[in-house]
Short mmCIF file of C-alpha atoms in Angstrom, two decimals:
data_model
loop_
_atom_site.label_atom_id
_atom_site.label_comp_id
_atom_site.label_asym_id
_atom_site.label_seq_id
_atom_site.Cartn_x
_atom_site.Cartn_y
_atom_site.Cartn_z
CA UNK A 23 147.42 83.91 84.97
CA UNK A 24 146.06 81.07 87.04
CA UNK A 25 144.24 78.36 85.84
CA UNK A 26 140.24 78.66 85.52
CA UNK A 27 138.25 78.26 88.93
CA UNK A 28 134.80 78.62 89.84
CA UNK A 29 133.95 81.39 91.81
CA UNK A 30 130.70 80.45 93.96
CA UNK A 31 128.58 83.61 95.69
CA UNK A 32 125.93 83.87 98.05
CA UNK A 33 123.14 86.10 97.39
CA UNK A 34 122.20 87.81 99.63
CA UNK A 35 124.08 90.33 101.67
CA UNK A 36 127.22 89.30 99.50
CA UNK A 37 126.44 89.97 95.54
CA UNK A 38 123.27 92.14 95.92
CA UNK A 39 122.05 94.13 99.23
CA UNK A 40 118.49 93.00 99.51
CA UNK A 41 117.89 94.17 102.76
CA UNK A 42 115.00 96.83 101.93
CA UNK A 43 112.91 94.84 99.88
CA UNK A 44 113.34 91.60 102.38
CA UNK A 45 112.39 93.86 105.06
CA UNK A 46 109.69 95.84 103.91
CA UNK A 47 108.01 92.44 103.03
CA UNK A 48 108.28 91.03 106.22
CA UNK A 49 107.04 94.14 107.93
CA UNK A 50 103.99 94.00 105.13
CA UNK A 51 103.45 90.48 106.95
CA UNK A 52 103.74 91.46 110.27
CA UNK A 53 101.13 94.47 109.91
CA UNK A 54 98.86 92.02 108.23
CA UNK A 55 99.27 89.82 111.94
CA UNK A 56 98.76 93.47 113.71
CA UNK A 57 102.28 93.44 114.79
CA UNK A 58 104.61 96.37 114.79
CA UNK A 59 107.39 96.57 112.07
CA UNK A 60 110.96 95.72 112.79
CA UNK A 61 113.24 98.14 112.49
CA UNK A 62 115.36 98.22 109.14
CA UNK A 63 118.75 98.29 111.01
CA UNK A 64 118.21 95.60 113.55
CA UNK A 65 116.33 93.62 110.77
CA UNK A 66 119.43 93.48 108.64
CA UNK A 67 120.83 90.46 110.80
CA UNK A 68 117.76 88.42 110.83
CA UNK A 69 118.32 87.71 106.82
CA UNK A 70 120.28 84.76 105.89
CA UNK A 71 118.14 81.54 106.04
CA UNK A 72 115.48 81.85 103.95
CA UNK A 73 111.69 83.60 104.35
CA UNK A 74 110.35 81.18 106.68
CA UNK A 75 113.59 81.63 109.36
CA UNK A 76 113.02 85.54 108.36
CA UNK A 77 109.63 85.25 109.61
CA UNK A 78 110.59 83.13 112.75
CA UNK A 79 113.43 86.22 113.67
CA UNK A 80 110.63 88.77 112.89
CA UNK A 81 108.44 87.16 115.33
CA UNK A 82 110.66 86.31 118.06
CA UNK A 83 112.05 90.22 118.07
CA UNK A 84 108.40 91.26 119.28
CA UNK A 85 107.92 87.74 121.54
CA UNK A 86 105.17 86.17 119.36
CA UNK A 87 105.04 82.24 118.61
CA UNK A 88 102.82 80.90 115.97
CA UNK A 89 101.62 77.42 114.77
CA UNK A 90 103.07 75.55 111.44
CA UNK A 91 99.72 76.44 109.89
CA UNK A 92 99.89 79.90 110.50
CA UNK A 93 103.67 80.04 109.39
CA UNK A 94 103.00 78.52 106.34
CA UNK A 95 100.38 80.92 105.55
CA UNK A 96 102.90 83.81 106.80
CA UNK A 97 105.43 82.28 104.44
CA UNK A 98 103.36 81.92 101.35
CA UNK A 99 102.21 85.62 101.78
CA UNK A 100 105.82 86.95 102.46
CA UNK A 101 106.79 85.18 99.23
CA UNK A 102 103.87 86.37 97.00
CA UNK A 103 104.70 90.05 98.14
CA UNK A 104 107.87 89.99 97.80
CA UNK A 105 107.97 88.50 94.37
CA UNK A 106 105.94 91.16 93.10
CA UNK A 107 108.73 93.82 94.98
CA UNK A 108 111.80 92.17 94.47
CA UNK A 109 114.08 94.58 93.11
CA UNK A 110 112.69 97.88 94.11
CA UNK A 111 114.90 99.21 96.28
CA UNK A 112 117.73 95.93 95.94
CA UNK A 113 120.84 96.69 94.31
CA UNK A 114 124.55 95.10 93.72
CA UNK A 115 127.01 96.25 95.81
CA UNK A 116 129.62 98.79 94.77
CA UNK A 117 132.64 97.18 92.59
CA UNK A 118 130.18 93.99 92.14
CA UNK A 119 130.37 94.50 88.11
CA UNK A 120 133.49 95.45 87.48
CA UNK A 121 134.96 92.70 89.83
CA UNK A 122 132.68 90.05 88.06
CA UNK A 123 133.60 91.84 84.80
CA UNK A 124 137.39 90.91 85.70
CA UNK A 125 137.05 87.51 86.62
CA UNK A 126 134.89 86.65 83.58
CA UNK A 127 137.73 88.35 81.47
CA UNK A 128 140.79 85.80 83.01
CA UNK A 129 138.02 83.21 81.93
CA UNK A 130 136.84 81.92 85.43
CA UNK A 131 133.37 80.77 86.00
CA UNK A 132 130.94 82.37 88.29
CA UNK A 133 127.82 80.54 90.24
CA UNK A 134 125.27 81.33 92.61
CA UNK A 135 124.42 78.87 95.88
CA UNK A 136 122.23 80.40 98.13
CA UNK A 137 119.33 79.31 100.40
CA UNK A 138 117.15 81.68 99.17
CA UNK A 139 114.33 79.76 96.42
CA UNK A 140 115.92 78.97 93.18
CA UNK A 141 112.95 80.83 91.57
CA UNK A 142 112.97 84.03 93.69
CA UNK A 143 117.05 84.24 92.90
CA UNK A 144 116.41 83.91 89.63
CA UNK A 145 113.68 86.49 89.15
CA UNK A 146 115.97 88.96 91.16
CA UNK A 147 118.88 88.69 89.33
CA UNK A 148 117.23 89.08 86.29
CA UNK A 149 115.76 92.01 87.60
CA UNK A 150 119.02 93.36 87.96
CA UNK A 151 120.60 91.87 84.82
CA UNK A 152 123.00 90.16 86.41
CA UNK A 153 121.50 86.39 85.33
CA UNK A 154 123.82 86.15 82.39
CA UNK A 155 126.89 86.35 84.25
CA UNK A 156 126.35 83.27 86.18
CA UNK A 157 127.01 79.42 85.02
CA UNK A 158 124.48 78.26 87.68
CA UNK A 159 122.26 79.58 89.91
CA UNK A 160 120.94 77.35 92.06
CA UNK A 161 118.75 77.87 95.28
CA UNK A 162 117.63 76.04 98.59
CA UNK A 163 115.23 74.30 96.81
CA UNK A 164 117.48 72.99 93.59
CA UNK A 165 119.10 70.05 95.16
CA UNK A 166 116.85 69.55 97.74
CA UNK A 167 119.76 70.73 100.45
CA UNK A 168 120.91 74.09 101.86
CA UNK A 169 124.14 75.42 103.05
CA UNK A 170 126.26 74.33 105.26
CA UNK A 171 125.10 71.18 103.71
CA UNK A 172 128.64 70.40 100.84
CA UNK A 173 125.88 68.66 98.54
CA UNK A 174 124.76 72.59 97.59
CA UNK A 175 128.08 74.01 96.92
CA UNK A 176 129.48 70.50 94.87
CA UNK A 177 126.23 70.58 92.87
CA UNK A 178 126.71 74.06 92.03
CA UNK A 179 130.29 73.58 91.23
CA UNK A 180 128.97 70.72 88.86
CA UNK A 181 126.37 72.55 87.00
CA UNK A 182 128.59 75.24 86.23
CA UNK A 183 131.16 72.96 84.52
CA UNK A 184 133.66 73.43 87.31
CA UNK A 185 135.64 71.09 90.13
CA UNK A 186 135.50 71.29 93.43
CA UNK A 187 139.15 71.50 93.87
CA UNK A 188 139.40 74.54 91.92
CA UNK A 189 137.14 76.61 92.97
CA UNK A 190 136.43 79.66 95.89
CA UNK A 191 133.20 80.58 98.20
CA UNK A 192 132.20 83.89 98.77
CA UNK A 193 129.97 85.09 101.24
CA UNK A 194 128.94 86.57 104.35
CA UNK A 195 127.58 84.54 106.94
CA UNK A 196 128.19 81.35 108.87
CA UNK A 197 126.00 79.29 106.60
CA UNK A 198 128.63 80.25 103.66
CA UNK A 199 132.03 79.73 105.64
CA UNK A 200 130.21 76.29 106.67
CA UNK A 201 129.68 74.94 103.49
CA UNK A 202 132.73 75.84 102.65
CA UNK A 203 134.35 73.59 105.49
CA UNK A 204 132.54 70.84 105.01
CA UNK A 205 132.95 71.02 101.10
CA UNK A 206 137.08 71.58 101.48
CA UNK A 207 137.40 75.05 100.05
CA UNK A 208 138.45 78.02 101.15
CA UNK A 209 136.66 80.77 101.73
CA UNK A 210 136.19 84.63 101.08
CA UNK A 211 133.74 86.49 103.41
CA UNK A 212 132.13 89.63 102.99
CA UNK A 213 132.05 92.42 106.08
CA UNK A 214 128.92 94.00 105.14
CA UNK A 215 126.90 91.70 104.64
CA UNK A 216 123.92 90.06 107.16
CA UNK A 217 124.98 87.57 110.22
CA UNK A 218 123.98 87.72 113.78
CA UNK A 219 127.79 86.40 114.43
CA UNK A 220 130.95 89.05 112.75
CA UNK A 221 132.30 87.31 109.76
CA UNK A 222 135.79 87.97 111.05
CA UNK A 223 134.66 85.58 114.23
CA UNK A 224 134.04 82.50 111.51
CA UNK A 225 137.79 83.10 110.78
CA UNK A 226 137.31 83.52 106.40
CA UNK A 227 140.84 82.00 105.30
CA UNK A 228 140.04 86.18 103.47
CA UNK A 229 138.03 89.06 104.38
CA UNK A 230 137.39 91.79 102.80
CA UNK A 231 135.28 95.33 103.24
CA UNK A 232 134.45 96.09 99.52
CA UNK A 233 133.87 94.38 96.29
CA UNK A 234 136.99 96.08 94.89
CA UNK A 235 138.92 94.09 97.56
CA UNK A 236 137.73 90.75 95.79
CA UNK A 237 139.42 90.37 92.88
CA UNK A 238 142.80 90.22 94.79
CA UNK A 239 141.66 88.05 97.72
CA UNK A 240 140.55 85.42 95.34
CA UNK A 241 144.07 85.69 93.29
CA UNK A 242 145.58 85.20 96.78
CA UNK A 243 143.79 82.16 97.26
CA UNK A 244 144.49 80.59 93.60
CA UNK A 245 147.93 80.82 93.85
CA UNK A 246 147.96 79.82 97.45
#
């Protein structure tokens, strides 16, 4: 067995697939603006950077512009509906549990550093009942920095009672193999998760296609 590490996820599109719920609340603010709703399986890619850059893609896909007033607005609606629907359709992915199950058995530490509000992850997770499992769960808001900023990531790693040097970032989009980088740790990403640019072109030192996969691909890296 390998020495403890901290095992850092993304949110969405890597532990939980909130696509539905993320999309049917920016299509409740678009019809509110008397635009047309984006299609769920084009939508998927536009997730990633938080409800205001959700908004921004949502926009741009039917050619519309708006001013900072009106995107705040947009954003503060988009966030009061979809607090109220967070976890209606959202669900972990398959082989999330038991993988999370196995790493909390050899004793490593699990965190959550996402750019979605700390709040909002928070209220989702505990939706799900998947709060407890995590050391830390800390948002775009928490430190004040999002990924790729390193700040996120060694904060989390802190607040969890891990290092840096021993510990593993799993997610599925450029903003997670980023902060990785810049933080000096490898890596996992996720295939089916939400990024306008493959995972497999941001060259993941591991990739994998299912949360059964993970388990291995981390031990791979630990003993690296």
């Amino acid at each position: 067995m390998t020495s403890p590490y901290t095992l850092v996820f993304d949110l969405d599109g890597t532990l939980v697939d909130t696509a539905p719920d993320l999309i049917t609340a920016l299509n409740y603010v678009l019809d509110r603006e008397g635009l047309p709703p984006v299609p769920m399986a084009s939508a998927r890619n536009m997730i990633g950077a938080g409800a205001r850059k959700l908004i921004e893609r949502g926009l741009e896909a039917e050619g519309r512009a708006v001013k900072p007033a009106d995107m705040d607005r947009m954003t503060a609606d988009f966030i009061a509906y979809y607090a109220d629907h967070i976890a209606d359709e959202s669900r972990p992915f398959e082989g999330l549990l038991d993988a999370l199950d196995l790493f909390a058995a050899q004793g490593h530490r699990l965190a959550v550093c996402t750019n979605k509000l700390e709040w909002l992850s928070k209220r989702l997770l505990d939706q799900l009942d998947l709060s407890r499992r995590f050391a830390a769960i800390c948002g775009a808001d928490t430190f004040g920095v999002q990924k790729p900023d390193p700040t996120i990531f060694r904060e989390t790693v802190a607040r969890a009672g891990g290092e840096v040097k021993a510990s593993i970032m799993v997610g599925d989009a450029g903003t997670d193999v980023g902060v990785a980088r810049r933080a000096g740790v490898p890596v996992i990403g996720v295939s089916f998760g939400y990024t306008d640019v493959p995972i497999a072109d941001l060259k993941p030192d591991r990739l994998i296609h299912h949360m059964r996969d993970l388990p291995a691909a981390a031990h791979s890296l630990m003993t690296a």
